[in-house]
Coordinates of C-alpha atoms and ligand atoms in Angstrom, one line a residue:
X1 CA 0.0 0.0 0.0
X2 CA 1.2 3.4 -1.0
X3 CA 1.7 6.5 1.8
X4 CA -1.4 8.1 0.1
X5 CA -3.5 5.2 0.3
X6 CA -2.4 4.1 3.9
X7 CA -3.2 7.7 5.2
X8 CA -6.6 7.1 3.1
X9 CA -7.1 4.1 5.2
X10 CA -6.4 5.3 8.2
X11 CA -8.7 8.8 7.7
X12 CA -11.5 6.2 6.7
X13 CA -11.0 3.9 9.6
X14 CA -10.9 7.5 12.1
X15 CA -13.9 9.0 10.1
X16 CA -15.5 5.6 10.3
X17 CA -15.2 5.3 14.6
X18 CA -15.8 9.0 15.3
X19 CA -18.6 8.7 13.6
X20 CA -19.8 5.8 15.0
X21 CA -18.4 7.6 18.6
X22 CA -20.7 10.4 17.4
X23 CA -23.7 8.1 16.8
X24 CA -23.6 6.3 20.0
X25 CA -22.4 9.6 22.5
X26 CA -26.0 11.4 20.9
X27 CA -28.1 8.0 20.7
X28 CA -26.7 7.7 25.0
X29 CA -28.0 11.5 25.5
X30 CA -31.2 10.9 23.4
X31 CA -32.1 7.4 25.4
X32 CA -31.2 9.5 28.8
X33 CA -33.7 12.1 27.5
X34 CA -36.5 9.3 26.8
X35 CA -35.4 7.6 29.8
X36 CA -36.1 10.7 32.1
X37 CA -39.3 11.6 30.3
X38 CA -40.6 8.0 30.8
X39 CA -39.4 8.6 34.6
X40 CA -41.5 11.8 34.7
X41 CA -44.5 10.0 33.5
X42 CA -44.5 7.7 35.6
X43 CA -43.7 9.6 38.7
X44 CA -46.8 11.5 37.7
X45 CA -48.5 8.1 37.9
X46 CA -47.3 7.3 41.0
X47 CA -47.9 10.4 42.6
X48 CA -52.0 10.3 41.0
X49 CA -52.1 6.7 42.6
X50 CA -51.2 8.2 46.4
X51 CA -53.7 10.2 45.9
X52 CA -56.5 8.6 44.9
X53 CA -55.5 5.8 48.2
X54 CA -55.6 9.0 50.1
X55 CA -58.6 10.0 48.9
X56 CA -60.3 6.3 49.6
X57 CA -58.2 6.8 53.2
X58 CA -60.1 10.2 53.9
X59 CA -63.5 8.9 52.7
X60 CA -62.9 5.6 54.5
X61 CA -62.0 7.4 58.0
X62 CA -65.4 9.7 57.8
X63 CA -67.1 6.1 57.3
X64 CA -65.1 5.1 59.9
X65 CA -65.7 7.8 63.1
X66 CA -69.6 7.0 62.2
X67 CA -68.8 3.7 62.7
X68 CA -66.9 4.2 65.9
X69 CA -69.8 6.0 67.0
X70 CA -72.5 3.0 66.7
X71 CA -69.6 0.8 68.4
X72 CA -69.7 3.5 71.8
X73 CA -73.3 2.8 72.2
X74 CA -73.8 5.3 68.8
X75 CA -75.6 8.1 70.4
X76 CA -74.3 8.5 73.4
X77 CA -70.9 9.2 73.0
X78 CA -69.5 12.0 70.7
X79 CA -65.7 12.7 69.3
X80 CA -64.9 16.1 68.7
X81 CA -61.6 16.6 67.4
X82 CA -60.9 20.7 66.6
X83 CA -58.1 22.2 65.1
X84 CA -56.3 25.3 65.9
X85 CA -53.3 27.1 64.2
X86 CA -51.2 29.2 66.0
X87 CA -48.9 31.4 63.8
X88 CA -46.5 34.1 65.7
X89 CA -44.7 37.2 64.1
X90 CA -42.0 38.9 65.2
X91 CA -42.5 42.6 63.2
X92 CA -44.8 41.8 60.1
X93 CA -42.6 38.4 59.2
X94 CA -44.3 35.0 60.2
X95 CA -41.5 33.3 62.7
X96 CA -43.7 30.3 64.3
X97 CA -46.7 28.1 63.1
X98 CA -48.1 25.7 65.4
X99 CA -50.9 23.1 64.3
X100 CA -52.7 21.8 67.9
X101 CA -55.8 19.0 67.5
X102 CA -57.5 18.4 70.4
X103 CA -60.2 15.4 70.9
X104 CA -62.8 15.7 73.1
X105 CA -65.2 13.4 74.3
X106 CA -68.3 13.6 75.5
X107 CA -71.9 11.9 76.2
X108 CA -75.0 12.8 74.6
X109 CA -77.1 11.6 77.2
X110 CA -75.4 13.8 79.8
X111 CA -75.4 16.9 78.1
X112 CA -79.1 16.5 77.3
X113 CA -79.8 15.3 81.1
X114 CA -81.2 12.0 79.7
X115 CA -81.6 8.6 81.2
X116 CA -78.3 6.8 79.4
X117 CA -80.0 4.4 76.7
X118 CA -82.7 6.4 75.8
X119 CA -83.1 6.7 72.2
X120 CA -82.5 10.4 70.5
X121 CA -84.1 12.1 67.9
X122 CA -82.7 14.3 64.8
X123 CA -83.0 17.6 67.0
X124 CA -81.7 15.8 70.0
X125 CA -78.8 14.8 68.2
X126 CA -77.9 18.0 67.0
X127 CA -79.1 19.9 69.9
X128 CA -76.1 18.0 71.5
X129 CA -73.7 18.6 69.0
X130 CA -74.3 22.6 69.4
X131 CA -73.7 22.3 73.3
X132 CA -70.7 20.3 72.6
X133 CA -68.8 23.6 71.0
X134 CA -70.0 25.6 74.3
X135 CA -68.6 22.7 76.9
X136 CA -64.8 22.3 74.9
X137 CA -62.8 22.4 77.8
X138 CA -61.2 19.5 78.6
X139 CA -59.6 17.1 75.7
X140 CA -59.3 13.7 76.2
X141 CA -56.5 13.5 73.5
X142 CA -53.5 16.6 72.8
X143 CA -51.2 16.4 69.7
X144 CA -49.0 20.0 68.9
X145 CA -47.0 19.9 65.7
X146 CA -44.4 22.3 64.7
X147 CA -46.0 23.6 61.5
X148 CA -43.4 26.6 60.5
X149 CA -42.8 24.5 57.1
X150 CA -46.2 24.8 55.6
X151 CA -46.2 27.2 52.7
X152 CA -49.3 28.6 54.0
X153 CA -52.4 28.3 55.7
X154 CA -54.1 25.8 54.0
X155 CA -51.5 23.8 53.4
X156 CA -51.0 23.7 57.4
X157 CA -54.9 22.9 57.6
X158 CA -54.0 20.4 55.3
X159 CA -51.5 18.6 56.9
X160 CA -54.0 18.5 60.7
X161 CA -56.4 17.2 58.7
X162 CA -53.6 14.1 57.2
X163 CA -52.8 13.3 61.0
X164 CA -56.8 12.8 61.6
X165 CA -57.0 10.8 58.3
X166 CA -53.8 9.3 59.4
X167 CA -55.1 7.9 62.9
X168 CA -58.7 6.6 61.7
X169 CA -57.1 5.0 58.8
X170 CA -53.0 4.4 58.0
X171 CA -51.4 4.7 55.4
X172 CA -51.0 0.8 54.2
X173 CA -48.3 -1.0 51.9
X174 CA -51.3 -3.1 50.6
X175 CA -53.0 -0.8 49.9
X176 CA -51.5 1.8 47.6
X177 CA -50.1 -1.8 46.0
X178 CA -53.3 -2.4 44.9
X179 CA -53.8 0.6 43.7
X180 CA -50.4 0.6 42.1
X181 CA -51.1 -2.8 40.5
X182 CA -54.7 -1.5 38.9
X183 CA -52.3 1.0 37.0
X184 CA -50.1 -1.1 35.7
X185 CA -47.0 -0.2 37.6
X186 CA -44.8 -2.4 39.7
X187 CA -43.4 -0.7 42.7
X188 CA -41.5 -1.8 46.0
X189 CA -43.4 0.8 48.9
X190 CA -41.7 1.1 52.1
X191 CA -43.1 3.4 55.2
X192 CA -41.1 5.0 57.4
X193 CA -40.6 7.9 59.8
X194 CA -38.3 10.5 58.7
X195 CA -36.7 13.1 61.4
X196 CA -37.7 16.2 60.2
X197 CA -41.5 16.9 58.7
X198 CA -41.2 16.3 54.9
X199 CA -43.9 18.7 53.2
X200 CA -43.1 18.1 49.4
X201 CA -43.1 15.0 47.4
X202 CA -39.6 14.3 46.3
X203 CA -38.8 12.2 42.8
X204 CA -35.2 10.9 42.6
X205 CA -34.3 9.8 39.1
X206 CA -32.2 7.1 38.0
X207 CA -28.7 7.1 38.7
X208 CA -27.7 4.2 36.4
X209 CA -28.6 4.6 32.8
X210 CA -28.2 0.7 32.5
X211 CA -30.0 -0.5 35.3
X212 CA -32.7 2.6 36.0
X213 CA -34.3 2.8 39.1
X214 CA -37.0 5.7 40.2
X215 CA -37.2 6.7 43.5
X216 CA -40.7 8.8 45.0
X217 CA -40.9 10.1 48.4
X218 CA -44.4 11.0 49.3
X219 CA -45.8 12.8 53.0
X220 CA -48.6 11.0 53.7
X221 CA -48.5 12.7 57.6
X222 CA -46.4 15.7 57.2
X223 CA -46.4 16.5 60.6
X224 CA -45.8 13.6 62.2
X225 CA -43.1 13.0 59.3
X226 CA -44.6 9.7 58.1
X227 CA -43.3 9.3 54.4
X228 CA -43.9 6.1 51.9
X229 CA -40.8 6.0 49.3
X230 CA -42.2 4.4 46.2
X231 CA -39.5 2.5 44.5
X232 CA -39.7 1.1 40.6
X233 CA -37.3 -0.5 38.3
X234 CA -37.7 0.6 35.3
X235 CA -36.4 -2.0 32.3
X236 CA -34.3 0.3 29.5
X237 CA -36.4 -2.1 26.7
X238 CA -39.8 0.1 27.8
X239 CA -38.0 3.3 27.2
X240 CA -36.9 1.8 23.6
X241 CA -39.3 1.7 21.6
X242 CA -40.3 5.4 22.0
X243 CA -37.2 6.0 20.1
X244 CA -37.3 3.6 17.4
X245 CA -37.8 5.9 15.1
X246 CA -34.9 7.5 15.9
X247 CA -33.0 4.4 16.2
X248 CA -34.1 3.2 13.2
X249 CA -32.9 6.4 10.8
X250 CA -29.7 6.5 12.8
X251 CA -28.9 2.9 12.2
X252 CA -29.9 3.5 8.7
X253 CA -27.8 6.9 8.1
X254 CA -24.8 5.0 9.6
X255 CA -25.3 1.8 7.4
X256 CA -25.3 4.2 4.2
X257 CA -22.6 6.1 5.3
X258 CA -20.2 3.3 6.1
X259 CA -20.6 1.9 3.5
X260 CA -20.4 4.8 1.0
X261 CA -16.7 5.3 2.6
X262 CA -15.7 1.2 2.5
X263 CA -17.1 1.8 -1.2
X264 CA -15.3 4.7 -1.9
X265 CA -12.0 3.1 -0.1
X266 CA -12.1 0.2 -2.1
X267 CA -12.3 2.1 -5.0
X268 CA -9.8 3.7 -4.5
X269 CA -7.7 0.7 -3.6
X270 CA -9.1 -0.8 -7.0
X271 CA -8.2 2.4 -9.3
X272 CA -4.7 2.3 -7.3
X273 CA -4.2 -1.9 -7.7
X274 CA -5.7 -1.4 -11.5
X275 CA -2.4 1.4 -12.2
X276 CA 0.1 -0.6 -10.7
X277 CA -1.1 -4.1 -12.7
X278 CA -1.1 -1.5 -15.7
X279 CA 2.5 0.3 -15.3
X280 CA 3.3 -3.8 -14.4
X281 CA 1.5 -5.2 -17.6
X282 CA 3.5 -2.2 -20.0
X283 CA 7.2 -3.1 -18.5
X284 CA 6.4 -7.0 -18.4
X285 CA 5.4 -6.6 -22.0
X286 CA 8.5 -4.4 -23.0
X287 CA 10.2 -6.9 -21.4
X288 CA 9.0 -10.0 -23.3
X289 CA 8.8 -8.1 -26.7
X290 CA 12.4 -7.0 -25.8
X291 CA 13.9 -10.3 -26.2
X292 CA 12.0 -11.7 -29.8
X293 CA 13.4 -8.2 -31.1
X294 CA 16.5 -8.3 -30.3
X295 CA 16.8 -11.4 -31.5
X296 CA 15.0 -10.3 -34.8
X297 CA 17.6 -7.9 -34.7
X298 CA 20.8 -9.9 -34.8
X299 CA 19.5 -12.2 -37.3
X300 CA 18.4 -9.2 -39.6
X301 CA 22.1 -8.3 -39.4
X302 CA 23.2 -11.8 -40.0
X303 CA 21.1 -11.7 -43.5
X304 CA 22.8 -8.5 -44.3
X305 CA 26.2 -10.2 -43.9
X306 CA 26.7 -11.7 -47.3
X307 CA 29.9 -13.4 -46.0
X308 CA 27.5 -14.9 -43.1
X309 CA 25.2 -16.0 -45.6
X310 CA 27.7 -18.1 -47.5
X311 CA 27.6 -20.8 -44.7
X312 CA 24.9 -22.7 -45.3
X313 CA 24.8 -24.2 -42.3
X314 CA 25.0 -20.5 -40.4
X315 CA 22.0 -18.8 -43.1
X316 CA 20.2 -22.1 -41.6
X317 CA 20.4 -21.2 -37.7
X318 CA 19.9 -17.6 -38.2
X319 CA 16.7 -18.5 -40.3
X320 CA 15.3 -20.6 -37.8
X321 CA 16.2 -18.1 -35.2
X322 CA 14.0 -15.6 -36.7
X323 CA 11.3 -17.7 -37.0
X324 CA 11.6 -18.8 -33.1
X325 CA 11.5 -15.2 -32.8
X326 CA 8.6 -14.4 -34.4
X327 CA 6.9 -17.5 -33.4
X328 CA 7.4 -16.2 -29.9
X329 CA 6.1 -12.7 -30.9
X330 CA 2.8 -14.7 -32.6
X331 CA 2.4 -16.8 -29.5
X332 CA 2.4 -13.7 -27.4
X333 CA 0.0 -11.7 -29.7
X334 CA -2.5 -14.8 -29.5
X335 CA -2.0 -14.9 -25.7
X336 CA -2.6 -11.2 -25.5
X337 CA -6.0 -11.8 -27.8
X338 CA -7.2 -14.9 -26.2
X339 CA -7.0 -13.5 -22.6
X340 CA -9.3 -10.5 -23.5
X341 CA -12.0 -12.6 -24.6
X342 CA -14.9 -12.7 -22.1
X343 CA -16.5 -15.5 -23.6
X344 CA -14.4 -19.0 -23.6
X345 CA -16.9 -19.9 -27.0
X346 CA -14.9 -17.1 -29.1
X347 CA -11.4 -18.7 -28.5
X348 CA -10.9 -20.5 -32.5
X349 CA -10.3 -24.4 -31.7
X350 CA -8.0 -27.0 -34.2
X351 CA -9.5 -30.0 -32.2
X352 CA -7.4 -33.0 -33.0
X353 CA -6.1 -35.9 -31.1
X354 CA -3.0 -35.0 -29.4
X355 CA -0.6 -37.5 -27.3
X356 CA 0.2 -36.1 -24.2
X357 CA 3.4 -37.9 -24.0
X358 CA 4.6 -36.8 -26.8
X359 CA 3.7 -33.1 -26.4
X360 CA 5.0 -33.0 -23.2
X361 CA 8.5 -33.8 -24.5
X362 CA 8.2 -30.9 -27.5
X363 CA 7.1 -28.8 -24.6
X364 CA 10.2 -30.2 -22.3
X365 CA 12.5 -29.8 -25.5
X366 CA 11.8 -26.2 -26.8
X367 CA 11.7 -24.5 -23.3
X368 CA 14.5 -22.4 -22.4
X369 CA 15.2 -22.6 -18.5
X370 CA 17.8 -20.6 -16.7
X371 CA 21.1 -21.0 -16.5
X372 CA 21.5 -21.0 -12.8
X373 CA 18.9 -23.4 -11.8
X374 CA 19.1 -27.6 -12.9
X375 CA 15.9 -28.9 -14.1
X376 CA 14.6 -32.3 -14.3
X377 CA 11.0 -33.2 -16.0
X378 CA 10.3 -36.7 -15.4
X379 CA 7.7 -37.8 -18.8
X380 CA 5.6 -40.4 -16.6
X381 CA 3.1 -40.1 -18.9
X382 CA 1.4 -43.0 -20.6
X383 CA 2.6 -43.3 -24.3
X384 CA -1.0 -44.0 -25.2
X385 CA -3.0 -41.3 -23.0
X386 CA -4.5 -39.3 -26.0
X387 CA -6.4 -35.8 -25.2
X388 CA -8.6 -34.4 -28.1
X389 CA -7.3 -30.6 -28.2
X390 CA -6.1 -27.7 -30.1
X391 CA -2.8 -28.8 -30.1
X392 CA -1.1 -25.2 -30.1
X393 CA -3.6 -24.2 -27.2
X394 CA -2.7 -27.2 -25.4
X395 CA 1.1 -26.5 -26.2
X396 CA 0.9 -23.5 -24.5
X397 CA -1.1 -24.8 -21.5
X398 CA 1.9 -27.1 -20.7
X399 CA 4.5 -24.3 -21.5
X400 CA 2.8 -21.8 -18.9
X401 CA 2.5 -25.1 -16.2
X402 CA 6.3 -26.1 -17.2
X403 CA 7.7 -22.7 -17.2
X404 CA 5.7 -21.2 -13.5
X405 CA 6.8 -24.7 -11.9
X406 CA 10.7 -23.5 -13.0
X407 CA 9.8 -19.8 -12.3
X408 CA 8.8 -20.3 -9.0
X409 CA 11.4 -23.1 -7.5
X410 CA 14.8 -23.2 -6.0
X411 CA 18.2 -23.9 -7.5
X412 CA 17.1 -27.7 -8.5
X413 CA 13.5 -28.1 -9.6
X414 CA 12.3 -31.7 -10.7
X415 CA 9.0 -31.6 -12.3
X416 CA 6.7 -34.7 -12.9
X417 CA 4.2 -35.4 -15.0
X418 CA 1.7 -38.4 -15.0
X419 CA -1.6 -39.1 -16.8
X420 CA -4.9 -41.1 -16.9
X421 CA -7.5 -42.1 -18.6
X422 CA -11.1 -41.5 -16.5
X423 CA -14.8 -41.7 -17.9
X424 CA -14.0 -40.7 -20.8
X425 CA -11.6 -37.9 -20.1
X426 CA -7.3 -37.4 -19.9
X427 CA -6.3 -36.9 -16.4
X428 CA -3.4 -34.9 -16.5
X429 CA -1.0 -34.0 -13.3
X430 CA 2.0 -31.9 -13.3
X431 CA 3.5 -32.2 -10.3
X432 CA 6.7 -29.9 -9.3
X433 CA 9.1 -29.5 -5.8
X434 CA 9.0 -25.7 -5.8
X435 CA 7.6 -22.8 -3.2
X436 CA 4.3 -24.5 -3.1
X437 CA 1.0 -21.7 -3.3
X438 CA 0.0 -20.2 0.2
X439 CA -3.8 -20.7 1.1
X440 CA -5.0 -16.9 0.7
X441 CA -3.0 -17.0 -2.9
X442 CA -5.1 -20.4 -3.9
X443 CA -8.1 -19.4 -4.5
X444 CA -7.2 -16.2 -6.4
X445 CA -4.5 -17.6 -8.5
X446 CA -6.5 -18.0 -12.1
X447 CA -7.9 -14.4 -11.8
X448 CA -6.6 -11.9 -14.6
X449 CA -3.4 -9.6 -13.3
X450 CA -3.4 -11.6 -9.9
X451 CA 0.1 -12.4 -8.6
X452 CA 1.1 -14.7 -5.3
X453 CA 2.0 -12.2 -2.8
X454 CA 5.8 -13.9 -2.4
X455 CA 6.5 -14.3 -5.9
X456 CA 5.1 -10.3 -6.9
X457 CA 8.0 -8.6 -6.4
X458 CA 10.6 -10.7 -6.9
X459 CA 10.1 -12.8 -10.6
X460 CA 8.7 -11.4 -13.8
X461 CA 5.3 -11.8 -14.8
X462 CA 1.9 -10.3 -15.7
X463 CA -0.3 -13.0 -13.5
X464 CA -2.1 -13.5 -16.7
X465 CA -0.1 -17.2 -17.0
X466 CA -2.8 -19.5 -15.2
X467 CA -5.8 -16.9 -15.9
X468 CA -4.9 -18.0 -20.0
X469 CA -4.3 -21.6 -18.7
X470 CA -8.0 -21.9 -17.6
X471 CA -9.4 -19.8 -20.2
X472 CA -7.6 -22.5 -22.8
X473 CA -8.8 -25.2 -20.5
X474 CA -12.4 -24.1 -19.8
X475 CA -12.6 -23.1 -24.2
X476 CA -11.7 -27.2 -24.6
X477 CA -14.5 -28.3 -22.6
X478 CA -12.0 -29.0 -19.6
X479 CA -11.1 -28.2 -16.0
X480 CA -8.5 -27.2 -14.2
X481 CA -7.5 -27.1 -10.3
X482 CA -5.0 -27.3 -8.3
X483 CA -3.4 -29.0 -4.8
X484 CA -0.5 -27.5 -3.2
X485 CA 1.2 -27.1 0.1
X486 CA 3.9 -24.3 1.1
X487 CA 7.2 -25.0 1.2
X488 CA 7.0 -28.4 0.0
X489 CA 5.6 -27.7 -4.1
X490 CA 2.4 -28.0 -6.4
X491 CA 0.3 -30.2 -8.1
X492 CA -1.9 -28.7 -11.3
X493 CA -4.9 -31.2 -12.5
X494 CA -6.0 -30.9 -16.2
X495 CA -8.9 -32.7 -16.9
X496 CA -9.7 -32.7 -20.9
X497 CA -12.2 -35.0 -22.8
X498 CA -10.8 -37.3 -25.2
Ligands
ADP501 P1 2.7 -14.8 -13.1 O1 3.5 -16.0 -13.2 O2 2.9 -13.8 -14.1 O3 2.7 -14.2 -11.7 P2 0.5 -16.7 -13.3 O4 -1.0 -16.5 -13.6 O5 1.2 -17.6 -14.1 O6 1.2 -15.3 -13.3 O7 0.6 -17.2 -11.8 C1 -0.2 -16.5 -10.8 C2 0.5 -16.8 -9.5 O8 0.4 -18.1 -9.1 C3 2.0 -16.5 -9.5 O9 2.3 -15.1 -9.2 C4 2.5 -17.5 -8.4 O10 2.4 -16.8 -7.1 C5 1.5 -18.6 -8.4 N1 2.0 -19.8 -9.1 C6 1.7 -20.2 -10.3 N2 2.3 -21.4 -10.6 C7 3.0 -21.8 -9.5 C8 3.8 -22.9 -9.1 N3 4.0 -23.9 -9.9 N4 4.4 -22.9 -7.9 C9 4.1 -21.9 -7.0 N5 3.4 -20.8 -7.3 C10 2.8 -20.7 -8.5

């Protein structure tokens, strides 16, 4: 990879996981958002629930002083409870408030001067109640409460009135639960005694965006400082799908634009792979035209030598030289064409029986190898084994095999080839001791322009040797594959009807 490219990468691969930072950090302040709105909601539940018990409680406790009543022998005895609020100031500015409820008790029957069990009337009974508020003097029951807290008045009257509700009906667990249940919500309530009096409800949101819990401290007695603390775990999945939506156009916006980069990078890594197989395809070329030209060359000059051209024997070599030459530059021309054809059906075929034995040597015969390394090519190959073929296509197929088993071996290459005859098709192996194929190269190795990653750099070569192979192969009806291990050499299978 280039510098350009590499920084490319690495800009992409930033770009890519800020953005996906980006995404996450707003989706975390978004889901906080929901998550406290939910919490509000349902703290607004909650706090609608405590009131409707309470309101059941104060309705429940007027049912209940009647009731009371009939158990004292009804009539007879009446509780008065009375309120009083005692507020002080010091100049104009309130200092003190002091709520006092005082219960008194009396009996009907003595306040009327009636024999005790004597049934009352309507006016009886209320004549009673009036002398009642003339004869409050001394209360059976005293409870003072420091008040100063109460926003106002009514709010103070309020809070006397709680205590009263309070003491003919508590607060109960079971209760609100019910009531709690009936709307849906699932709360742990707890009751307890705080040390100062609590006047305002108190909501405490989660603290834990993962595992949310809401918190709500309701007075249910302010003055005597009896709260219930209303707890509720709240499961993130509820808050979800209010911001689906949301979810789903952000996971949709990041999709597109992660991909539009990966699409764009590998472009990019395309264009740049395309211009180096290019600038590698136009020197290989030079290179291979190089050689059939010079050698044109010479031999040109060697006609022009009339002395030269007196040797018979010398007009002979150089003649065959230049039509090695320009065999070479044919056989390169037709590789060129062949390889650009898309379709295998356009490649012109010369089917003939060919013996495979017998090419094989021709092939093992007219291939040049280098100087510095020894080859061997052991001809296992039954003398019978025919293949019907183009035989110049199939020429070429075993030169490419032959020539990338030399071109990528050590010093001292052996190659071997055997055949067979299976269901009606030659079985062809060339087997050879070199480099052997590494597993990510295998399966890439017959595309156009591709070239083993340890063989790139350091031999020639267009990777368009064992594209044309299969091309050649697949064009005869045929198939091709191949078995090889690293380190230890290569085995190429050519399987061609007969
Ligand atoms: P080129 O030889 O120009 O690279 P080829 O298409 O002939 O192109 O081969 C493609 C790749 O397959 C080579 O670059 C090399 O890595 C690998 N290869 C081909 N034949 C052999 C072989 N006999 N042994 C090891 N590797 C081979």
């Amino acid at each position: 990879m280039d510098k350009r490219i590499k920084a490319l990468y690495t800009i992409t691969i930033i770009a890519i996981l800020s953005f996906l930072g980006m995404q996450v950090y707003w989706l975390y302040g978004r889901y906080e958002f929901s998550l406290t709105e939910y919490e509000r909601d349902l703290a607004e539940q909650i706090v609608e629930c405590v009131d409707e018990y309470n309101h059941i409680r104060e309705k429940s406790s007027d049912q209940r002083s009647d009731y009371l009543k009939k158990q004292n022998q009804s009539d007879d005895v009446l509780t008065v409870p009375t309120f009083s609020l005692r507020q002080e100031y010091g100049d104009t500015v309130k200092t003190t408030r002091t709520a006092k409820i005082l219960t008194y008790l009396f009996s009907a029957h003595e306040l009327l001067g009636l024999e005790p069990g004597t049934p009352l009337t309507k006016e009886q009974k209320d004549k009673a109640m009036e002398l009642v508020q003339t004869n409050l003097t001394t209360a059976a029951d005293s409870l003072v409460f420091d008040a100063s807290g109460a926003k106002d008045e009514k709010e103070a009257w309020a809070a006397t009135s709680n205590v009263q509700i309070e003491r003919k009906c508590p607060f109960r667990v079971e209760g609100l639960d019910s009531i709690l249940t009936k709307a849906g919500i699932t709360a742990l309530t707890t009751l307890t005694n705080a040390d100062s009096t609590v006047w305002n409800s108190m909501v405490d949101y989660h603290k834990s965006a993962l595992n949310p819990t809401l918190s709500v401290t309701i007075p249910y007695s302010q003055l005597e400082g009896r709260i219930a603390t209303i707890t509720c775990e709240i499961n993130p999945f509820e808050v979800l799908p209010g911001m689906w939506l949301t979810l789903m156009i952000t996971l949709a916006v990041s999709t597109l634009l992660i991909v539009c980069l990966v699409l764009q990078f590998s472009t990019v890594l395309k264009l740049s792979r395309l211009d180096k197989m290019r600038n590698s395809f136009i020197s290989t070329m030079i290179h291979e035209l190089k050689r059939p030209i010079s050698t044109l060359k010479m031999c040109v000059s060697g006609l022009d030598n009339e002395r030269m051209m007196e040797d018979a024997a010398v007009k002979h070599e150089v003649l065959s030289e230049t039509r090695n030459a320009l065999d070479n530059l044919s056989a390169y021309f037709s590789k060129l064409r062949d390889i650009t054809f898309n379709n295998v059906e356009q490649i012109p075929l010369n089917i003939q029986s060919v013996n495979l034995h017998e090419l094989l040597d021709t092939v093992a015969a007219a291939t040049v190898f280098p100087a510095d390394k020894s080859v061997i090519i052991k001809n296992n190959i039954s003398p019978e084994v025919e293949a019907s073929a183009d035989r110049s296509h199939l020429y070429n197929i075993l030169n490419n095999l032959v020539e990338n088993a030399v071109k990528y071996s050590g010093k001292s290459v052996e190659i071997t080839a055997t055949a067979s005859e299976n269901s009606g098709n030659a079985e062809l192996h060339i087997w050879d001791n070199g480099n052997g194929i590494s597993s990510g190269d295998l399966k890439h190795i017959f595309k156009r322009f591709y070239r083993g990653k340890a063989s790139a750099g350091e031999q020639p070569g267009m990777g368009l040797g064992l594209a044309y192979v299969k091309l050649l192969v697949e064009a005869h009806g045929g198939e091709i594959y191949v078995d090889s291990s690293e380190g230890k050499g290569s085995c190429f299978t050519i399987r061609l009807p007969q």
